[in-house]
PDB file of C-alpha atoms in Angstrom:
ATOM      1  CA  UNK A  11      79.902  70.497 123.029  1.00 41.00           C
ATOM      2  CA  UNK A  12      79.598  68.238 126.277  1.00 39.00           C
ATOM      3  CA  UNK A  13      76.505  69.856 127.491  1.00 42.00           C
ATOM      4  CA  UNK A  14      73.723  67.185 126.014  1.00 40.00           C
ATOM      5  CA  UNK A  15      73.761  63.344 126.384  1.00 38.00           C
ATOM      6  CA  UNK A  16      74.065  62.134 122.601  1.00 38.00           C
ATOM      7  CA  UNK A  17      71.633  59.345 123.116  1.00 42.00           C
ATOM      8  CA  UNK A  18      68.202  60.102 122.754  1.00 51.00           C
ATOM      9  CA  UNK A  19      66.086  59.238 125.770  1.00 63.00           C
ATOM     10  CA  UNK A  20      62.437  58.661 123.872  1.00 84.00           C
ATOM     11  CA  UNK A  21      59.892  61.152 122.861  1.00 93.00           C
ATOM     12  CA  UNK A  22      60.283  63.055 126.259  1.00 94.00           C
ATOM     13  CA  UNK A  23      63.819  63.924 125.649  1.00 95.00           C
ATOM     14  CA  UNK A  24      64.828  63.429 121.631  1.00 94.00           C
ATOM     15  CA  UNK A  25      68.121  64.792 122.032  1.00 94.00           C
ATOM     16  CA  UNK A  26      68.826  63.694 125.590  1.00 94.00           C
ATOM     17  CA  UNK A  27      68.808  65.326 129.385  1.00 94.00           C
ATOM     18  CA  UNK A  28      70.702  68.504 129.582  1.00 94.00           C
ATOM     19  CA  UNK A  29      74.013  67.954 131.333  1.00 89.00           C
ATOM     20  CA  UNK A  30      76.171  70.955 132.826  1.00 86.00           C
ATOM     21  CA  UNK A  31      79.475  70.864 130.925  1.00 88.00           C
ATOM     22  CA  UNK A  32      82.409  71.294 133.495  1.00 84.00           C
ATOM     23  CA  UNK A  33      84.731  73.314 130.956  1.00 84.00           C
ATOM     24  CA  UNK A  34      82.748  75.759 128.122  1.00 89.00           C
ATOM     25  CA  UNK A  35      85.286  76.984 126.140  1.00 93.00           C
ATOM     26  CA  UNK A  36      85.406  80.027 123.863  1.00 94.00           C
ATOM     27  CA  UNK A  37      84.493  77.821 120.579  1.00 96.00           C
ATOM     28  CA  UNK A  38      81.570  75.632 122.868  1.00 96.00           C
ATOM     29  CA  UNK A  39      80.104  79.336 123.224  1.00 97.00           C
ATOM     30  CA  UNK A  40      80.500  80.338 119.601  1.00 97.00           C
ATOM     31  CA  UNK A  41      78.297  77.236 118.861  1.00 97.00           C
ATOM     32  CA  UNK A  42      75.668  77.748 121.428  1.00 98.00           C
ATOM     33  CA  UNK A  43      75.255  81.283 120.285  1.00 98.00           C
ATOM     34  CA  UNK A  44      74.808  79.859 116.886  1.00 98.00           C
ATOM     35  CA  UNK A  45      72.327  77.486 118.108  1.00 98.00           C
ATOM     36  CA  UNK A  46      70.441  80.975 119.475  1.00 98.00           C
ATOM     37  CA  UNK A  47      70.849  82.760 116.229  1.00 98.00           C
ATOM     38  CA  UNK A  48      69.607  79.813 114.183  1.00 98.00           C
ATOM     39  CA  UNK A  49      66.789  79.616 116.430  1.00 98.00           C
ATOM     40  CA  UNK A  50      63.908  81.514 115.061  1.00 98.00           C
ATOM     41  CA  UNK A  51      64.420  80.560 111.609  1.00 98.00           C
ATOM     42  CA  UNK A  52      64.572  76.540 112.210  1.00 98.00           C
ATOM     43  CA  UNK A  53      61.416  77.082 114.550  1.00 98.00           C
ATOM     44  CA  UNK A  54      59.719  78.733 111.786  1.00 98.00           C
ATOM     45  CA  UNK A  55      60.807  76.633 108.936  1.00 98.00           C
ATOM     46  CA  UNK A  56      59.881  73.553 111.107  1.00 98.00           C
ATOM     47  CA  UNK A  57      56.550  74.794 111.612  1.00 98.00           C
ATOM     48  CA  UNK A  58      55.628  77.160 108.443  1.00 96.00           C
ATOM     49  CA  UNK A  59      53.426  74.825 107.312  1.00 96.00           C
ATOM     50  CA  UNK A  60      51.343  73.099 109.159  1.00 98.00           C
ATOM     51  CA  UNK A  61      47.821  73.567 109.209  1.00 98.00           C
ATOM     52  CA  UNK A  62      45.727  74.289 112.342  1.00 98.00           C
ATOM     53  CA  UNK A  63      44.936  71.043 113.556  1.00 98.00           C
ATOM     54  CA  UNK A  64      48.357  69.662 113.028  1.00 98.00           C
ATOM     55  CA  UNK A  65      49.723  72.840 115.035  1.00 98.00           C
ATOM     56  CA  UNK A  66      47.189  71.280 117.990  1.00 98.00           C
ATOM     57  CA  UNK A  67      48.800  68.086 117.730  1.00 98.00           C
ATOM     58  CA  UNK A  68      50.563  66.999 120.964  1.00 98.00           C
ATOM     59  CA  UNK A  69      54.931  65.739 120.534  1.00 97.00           C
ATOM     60  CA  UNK A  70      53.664  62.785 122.626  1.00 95.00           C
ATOM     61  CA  UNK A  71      51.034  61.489 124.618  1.00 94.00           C
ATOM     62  CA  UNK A  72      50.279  63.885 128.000  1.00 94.00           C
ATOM     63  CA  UNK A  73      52.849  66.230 125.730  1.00 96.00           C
ATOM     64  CA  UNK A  74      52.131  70.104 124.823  1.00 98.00           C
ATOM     65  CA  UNK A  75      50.984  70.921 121.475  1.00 98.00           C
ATOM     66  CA  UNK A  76      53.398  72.088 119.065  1.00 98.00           C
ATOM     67  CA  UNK A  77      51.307  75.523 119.162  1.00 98.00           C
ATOM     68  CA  UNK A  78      52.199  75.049 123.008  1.00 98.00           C
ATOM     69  CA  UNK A  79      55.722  74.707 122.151  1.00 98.00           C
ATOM     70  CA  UNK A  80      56.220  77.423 120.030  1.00 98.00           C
ATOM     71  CA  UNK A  81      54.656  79.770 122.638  1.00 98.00           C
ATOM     72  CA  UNK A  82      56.382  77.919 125.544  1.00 98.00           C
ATOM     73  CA  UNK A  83      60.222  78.766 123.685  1.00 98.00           C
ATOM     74  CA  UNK A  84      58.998  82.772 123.473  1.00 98.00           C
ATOM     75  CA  UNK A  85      57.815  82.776 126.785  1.00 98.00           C
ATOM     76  CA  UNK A  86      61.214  80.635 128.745  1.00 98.00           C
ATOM     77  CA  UNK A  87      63.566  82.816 126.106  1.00 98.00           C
ATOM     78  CA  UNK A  88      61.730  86.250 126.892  1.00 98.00           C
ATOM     79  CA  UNK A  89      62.236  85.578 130.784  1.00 98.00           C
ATOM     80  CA  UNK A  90      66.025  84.038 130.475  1.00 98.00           C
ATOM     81  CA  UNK A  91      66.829  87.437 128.280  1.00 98.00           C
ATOM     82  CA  UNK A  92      65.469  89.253 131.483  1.00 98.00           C
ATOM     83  CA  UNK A  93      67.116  87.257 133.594  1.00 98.00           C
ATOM     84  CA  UNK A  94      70.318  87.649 131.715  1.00 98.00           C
ATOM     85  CA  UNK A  95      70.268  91.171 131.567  1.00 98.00           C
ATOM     86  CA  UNK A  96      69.393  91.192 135.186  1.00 98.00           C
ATOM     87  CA  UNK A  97      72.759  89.260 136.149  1.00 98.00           C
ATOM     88  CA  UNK A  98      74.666  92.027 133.759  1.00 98.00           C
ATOM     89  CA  UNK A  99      73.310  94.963 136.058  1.00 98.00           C
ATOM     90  CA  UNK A 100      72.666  93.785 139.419  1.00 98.00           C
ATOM     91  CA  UNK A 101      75.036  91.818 141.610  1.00 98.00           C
ATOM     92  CA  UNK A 102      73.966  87.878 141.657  1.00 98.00           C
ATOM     93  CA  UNK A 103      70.257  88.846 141.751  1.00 98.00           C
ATOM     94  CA  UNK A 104      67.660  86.664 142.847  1.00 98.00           C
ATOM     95  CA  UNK A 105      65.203  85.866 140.151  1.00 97.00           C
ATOM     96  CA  UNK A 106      61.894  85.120 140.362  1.00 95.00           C
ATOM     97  CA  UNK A 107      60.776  81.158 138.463  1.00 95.00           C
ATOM     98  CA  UNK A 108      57.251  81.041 136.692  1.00 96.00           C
ATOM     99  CA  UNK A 109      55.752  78.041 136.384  1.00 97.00           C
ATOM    100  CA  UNK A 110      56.248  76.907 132.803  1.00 97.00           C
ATOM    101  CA  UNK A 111      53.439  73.958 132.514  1.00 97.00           C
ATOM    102  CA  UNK A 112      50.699  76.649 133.780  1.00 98.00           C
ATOM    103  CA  UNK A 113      51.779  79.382 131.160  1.00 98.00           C
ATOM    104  CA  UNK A 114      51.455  76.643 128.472  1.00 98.00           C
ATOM    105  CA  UNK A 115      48.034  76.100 129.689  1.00 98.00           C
ATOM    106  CA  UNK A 116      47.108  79.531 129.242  1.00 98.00           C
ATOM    107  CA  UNK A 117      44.144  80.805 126.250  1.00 98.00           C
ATOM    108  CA  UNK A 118      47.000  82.604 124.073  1.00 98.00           C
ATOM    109  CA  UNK A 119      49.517  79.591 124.606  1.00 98.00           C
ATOM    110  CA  UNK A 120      47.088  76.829 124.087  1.00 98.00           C
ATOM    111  CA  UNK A 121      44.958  78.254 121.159  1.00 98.00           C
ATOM    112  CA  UNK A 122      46.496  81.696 119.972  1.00 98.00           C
ATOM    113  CA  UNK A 123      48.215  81.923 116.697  1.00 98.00           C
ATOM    114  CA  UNK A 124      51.913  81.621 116.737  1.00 98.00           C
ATOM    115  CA  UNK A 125      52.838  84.481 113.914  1.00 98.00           C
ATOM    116  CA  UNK A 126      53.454  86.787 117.060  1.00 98.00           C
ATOM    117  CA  UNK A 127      55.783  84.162 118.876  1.00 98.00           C
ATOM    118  CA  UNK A 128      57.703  83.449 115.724  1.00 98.00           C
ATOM    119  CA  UNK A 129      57.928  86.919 115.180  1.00 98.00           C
ATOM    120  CA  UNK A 130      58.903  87.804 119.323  1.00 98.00           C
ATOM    121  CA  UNK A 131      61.430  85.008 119.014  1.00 98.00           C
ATOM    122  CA  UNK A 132      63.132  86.635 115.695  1.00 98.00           C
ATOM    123  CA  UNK A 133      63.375  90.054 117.657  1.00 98.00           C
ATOM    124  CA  UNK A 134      64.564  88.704 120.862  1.00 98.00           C
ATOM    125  CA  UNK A 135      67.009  86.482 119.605  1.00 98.00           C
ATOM    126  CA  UNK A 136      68.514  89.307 117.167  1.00 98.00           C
ATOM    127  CA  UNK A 137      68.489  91.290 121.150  1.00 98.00           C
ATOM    128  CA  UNK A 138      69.641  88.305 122.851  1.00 98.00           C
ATOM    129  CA  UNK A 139      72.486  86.917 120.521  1.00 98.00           C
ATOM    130  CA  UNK A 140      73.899  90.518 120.573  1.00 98.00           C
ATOM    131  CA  UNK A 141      74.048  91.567 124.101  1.00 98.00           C
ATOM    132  CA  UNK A 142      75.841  87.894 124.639  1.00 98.00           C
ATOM    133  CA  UNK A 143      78.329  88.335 121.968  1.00 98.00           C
ATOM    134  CA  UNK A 144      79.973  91.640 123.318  1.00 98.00           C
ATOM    135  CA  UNK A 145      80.054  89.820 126.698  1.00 98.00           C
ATOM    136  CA  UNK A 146      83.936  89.658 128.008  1.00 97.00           C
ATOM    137  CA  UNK A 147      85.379  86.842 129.917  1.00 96.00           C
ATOM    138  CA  UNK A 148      84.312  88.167 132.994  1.00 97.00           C
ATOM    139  CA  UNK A 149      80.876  88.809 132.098  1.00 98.00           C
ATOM    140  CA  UNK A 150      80.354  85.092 131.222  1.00 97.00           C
ATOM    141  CA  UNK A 151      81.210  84.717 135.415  1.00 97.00           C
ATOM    142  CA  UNK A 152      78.160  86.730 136.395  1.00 98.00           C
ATOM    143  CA  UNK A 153      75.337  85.531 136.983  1.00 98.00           C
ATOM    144  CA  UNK A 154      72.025  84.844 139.140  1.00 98.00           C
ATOM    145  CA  UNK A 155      70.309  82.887 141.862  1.00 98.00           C
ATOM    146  CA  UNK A 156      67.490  80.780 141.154  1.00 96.00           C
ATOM    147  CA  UNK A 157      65.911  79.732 144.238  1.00 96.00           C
ATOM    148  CA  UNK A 158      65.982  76.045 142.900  1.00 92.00           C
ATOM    149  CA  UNK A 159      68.659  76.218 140.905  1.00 90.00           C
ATOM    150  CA  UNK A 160      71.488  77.988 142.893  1.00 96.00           C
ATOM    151  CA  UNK A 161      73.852  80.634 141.714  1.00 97.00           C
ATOM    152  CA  UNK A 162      73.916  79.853 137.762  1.00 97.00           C
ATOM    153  CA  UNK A 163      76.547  81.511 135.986  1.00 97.00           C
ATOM    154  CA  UNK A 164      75.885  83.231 132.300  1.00 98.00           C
ATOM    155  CA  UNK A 165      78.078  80.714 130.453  1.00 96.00           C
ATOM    156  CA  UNK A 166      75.735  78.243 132.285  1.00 96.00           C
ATOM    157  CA  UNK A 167      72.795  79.583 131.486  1.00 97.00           C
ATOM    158  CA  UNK A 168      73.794  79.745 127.966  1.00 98.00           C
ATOM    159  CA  UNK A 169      74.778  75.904 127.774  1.00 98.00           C
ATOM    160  CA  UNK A 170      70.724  75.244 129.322  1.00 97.00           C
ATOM    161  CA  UNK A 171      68.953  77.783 126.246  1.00 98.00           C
ATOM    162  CA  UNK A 172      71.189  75.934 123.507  1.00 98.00           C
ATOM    163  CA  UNK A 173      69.801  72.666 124.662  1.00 98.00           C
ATOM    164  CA  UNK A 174      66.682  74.120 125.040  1.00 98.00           C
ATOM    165  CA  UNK A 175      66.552  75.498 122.102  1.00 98.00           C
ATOM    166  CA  UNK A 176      67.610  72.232 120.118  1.00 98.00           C
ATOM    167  CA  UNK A 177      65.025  70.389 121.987  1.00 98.00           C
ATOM    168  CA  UNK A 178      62.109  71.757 122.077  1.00 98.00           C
ATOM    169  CA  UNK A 179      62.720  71.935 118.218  1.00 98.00           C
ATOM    170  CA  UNK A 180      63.260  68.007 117.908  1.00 98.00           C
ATOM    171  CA  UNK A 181      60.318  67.950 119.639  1.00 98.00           C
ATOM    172  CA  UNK A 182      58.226  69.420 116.887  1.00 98.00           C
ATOM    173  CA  UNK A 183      60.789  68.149 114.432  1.00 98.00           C
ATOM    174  CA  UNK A 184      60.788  64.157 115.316  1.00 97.00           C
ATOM    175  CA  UNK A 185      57.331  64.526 115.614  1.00 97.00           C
ATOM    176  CA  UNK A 186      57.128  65.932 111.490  1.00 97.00           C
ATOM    177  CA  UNK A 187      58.809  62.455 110.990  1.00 96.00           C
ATOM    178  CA  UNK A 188      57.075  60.229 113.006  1.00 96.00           C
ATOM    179  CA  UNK A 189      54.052  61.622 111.658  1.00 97.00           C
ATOM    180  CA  UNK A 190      55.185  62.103 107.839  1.00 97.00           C
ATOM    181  CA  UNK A 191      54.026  65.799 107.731  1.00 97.00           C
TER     182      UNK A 191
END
């Protein structure tokens, strides 16, 4: 799929910047609804054992902690679900943005165990994955404003939560390696 530049762009970015794919084809969807699907259990299997201070570890310098990160990915997916739903019933809503770096700095993001956001991803994504599978080819044309963002169409919006998916997940992932857990 075209949606990702290939080269990595340091610890930041491990997979490279997203980049909004001009065509998405039926088979570039199939493989970004994989990616969701796949989700949950790569997070957890990248993760399952770690101990507590390794969990508090930051992917880089000034970087969340991978605890952070695992929260962060249930919190962004819970509110693009919404969101996605929202487009499905309502006619190019506006949504409402939360800012991201502030949740992560919240008491349950920042020091709460992550059972309950490994387990909240594994539901939603079983929700998710299914509602976007029985979309049709007009559904994939809905979509929502973001008040940053512009009108975002569903196919884009599922292009943005494969990358995000894959790279929040190198983050924790490269950072295994560099660190030989």
């Amino acid at each position: 799929m075209s949606s990702v530049i290939v080269q990595p762009n340091g610890l930041s970015y491990p997979i490279g910047r997203f980049q909004k794919p001009e065509v998405l084809t039926a088979q570039d969807r199939a493989a970004s609804l994989q990616t969701l699907y796949l989700l949950p259990k790569r997070l957890r299997a990248a993760v399952d054992d770690l101990s507590a201070e390794q969990l508090d570890t930051p992917y880089r310098e000034g970087g969340w902690t991978v605890r952070q990160l695992v929260h962060h990915l249930a919190d962004s997916h819970l509110n693009a679900y919404a969101r996605v739903r929202l487009a499905l019933t309502e006619d190019w809503p506006a949504i409402t943005p939360y800012n991201e770096a502030l949740w992560a700095e919240l008491s349950d993001a920042r020091t709460g165990p992550i059972a309950p956001s490994l387990e909240l991803l594994t539901a939603l994504h079983t929700r998710w994955v299914a509602l976007l599978t029985s979309l049709s080819e007009e559904d994939w044309q809905r979509g929502y404003v973001h008040p940053k963002g512009g009108r975002q169409t569903l196919e884009h919006v599922l292009a943005v939560y494969d990358w995000h998916s894959r790279h929040h997940l190198a983050h924790i992932t490269s950072l295994r390696a560099r660190m030989h857990w």
